[in-house]
PDB file of C-alpha atoms in Angstrom:
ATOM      1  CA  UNK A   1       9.964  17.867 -14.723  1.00  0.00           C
ATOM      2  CA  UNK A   2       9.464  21.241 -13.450  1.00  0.00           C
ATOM      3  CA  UNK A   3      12.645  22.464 -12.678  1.00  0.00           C
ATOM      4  CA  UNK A   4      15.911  21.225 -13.904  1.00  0.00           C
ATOM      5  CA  UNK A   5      18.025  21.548 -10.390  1.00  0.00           C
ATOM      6  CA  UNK A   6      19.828  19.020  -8.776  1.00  0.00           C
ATOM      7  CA  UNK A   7      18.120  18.808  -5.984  1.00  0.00           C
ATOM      8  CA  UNK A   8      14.227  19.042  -7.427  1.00  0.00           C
ATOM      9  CA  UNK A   9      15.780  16.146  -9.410  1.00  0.00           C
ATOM     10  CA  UNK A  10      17.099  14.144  -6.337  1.00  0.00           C
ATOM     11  CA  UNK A  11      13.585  14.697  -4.721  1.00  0.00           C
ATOM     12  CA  UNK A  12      11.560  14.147  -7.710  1.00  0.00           C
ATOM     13  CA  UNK A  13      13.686  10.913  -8.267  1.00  0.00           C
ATOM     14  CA  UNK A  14      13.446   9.525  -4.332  1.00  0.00           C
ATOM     15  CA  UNK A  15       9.595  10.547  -3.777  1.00  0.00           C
ATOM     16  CA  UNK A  16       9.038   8.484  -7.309  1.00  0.00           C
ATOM     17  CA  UNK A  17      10.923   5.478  -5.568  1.00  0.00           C
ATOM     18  CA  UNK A  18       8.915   5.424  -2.208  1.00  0.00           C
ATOM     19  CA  UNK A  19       5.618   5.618  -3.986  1.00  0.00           C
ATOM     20  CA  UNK A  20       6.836   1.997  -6.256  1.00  0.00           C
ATOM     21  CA  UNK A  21       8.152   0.726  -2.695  1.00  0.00           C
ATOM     22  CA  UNK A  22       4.471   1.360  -1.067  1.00  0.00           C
ATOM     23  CA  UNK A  23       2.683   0.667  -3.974  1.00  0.00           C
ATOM     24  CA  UNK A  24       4.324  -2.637  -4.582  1.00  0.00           C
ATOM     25  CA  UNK A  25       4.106  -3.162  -0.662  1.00  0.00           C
ATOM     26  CA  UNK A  26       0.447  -2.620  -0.740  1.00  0.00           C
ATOM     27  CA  UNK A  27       0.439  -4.901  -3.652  1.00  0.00           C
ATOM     28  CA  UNK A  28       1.854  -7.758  -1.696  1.00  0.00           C
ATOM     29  CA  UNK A  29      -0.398  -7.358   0.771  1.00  0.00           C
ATOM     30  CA  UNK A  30      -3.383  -7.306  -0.827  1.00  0.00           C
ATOM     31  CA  UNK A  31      -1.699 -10.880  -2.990  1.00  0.00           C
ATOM     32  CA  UNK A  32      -1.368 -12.368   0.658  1.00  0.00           C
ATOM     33  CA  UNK A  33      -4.547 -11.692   1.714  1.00  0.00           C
ATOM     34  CA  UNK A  34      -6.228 -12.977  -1.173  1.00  0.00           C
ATOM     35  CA  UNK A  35      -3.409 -16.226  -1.359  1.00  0.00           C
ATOM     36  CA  UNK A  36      -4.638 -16.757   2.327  1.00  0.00           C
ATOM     37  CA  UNK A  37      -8.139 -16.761   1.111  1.00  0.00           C
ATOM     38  CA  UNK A  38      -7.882 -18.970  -1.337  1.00  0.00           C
ATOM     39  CA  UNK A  39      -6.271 -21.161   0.235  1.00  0.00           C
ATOM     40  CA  UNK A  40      -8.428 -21.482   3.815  1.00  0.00           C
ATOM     41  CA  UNK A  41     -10.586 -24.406   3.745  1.00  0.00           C
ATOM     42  CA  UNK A  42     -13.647 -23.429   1.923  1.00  0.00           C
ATOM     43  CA  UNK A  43     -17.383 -25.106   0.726  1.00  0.00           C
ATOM     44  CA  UNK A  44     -20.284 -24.181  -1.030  1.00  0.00           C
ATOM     45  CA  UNK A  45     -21.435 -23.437   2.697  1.00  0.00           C
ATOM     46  CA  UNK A  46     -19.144 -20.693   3.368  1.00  0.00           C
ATOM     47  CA  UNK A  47     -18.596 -18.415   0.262  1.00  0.00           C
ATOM     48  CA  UNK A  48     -16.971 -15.342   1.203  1.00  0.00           C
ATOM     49  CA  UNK A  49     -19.631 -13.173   3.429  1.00  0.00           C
ATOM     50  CA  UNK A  50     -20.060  -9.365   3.756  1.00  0.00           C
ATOM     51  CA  UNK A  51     -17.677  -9.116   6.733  1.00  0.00           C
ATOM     52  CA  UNK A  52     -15.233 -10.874   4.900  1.00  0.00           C
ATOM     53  CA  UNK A  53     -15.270  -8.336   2.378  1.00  0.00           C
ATOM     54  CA  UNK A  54     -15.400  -4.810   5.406  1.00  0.00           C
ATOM     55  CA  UNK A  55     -12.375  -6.743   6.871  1.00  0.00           C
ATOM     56  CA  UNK A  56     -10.110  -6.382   3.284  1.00  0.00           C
ATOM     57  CA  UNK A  57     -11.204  -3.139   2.910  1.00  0.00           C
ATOM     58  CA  UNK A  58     -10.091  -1.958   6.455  1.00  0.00           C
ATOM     59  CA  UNK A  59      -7.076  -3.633   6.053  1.00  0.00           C
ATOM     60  CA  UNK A  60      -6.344  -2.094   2.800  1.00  0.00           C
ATOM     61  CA  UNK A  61      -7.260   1.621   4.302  1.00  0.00           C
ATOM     62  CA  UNK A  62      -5.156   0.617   7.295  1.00  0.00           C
ATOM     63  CA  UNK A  63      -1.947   0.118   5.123  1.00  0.00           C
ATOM     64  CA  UNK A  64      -2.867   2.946   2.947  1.00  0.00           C
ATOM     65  CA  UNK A  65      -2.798   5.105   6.294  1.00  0.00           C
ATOM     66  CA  UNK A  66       0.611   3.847   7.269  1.00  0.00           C
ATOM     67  CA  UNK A  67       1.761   4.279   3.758  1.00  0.00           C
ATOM     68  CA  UNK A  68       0.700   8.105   3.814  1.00  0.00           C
ATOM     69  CA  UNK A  69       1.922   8.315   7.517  1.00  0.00           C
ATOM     70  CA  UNK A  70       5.351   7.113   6.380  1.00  0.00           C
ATOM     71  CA  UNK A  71       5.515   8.955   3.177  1.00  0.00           C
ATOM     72  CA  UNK A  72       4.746  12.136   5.720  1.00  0.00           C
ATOM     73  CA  UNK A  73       7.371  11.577   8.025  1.00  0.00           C
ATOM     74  CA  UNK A  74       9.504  11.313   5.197  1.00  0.00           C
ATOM     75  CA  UNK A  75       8.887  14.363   4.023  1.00  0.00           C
ATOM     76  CA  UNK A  76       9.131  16.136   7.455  1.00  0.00           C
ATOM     77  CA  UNK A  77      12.947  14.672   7.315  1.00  0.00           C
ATOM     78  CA  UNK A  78      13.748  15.990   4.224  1.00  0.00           C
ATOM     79  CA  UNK A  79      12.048  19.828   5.077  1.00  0.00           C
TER      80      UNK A  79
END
C-alpha cells in the first residue's frame, strides 16, 4: 500500500471491493448472455452471424460504461 493511514486503508479496501462487485457483475452478464445463446434454438442454418457478435460487444461496453459511471459517482460521494 502506499500509505499506512486509516483512511487510505478504508478507501484502498472499499474501491478493491466495488471493482470484485462489477467485475463479477460483468461476469454474470456476459455467463447470461452466452447461457441464453446456447440455449436459443439453433441449426447448422443459423450459426452465430456478425451482428450477433456487434450486439455482445455493445452490450459488454454498455455495462462497462455503467460500471465506470457508478464507480464515478462513487467516488464523487466519498470527495
Amino acid at each position: 500500500m502506499f500509505s499506512e493511514s486509516p483512511s487510505v486503508k478504508k478507501l484502498y479496501e472499499r474501491l478493491s471491493h466495488k471493482i470484485k462487485v462489477v467485475s463479477q457483475n460483468i461476469d454474470d452478464k456476459v455467463q447470461s448472455a452466452i447461457t441464453d445463446r446456447v440455449s436459443a434454438p439453433s441449426d447448422n442454418l443459423n450459426p452465430p452471424t456478425y451482428l450477433d457478435e456487434m450486439l455482445i460487444l455493445q452490450t459488454l461496453k454498455t455495462i462497462e460504461s455503467k460500471a465506470k459511471d457508478q464507480i464515478e459517482q462513487s467516488d464523487k460521494s466519498w470527495s
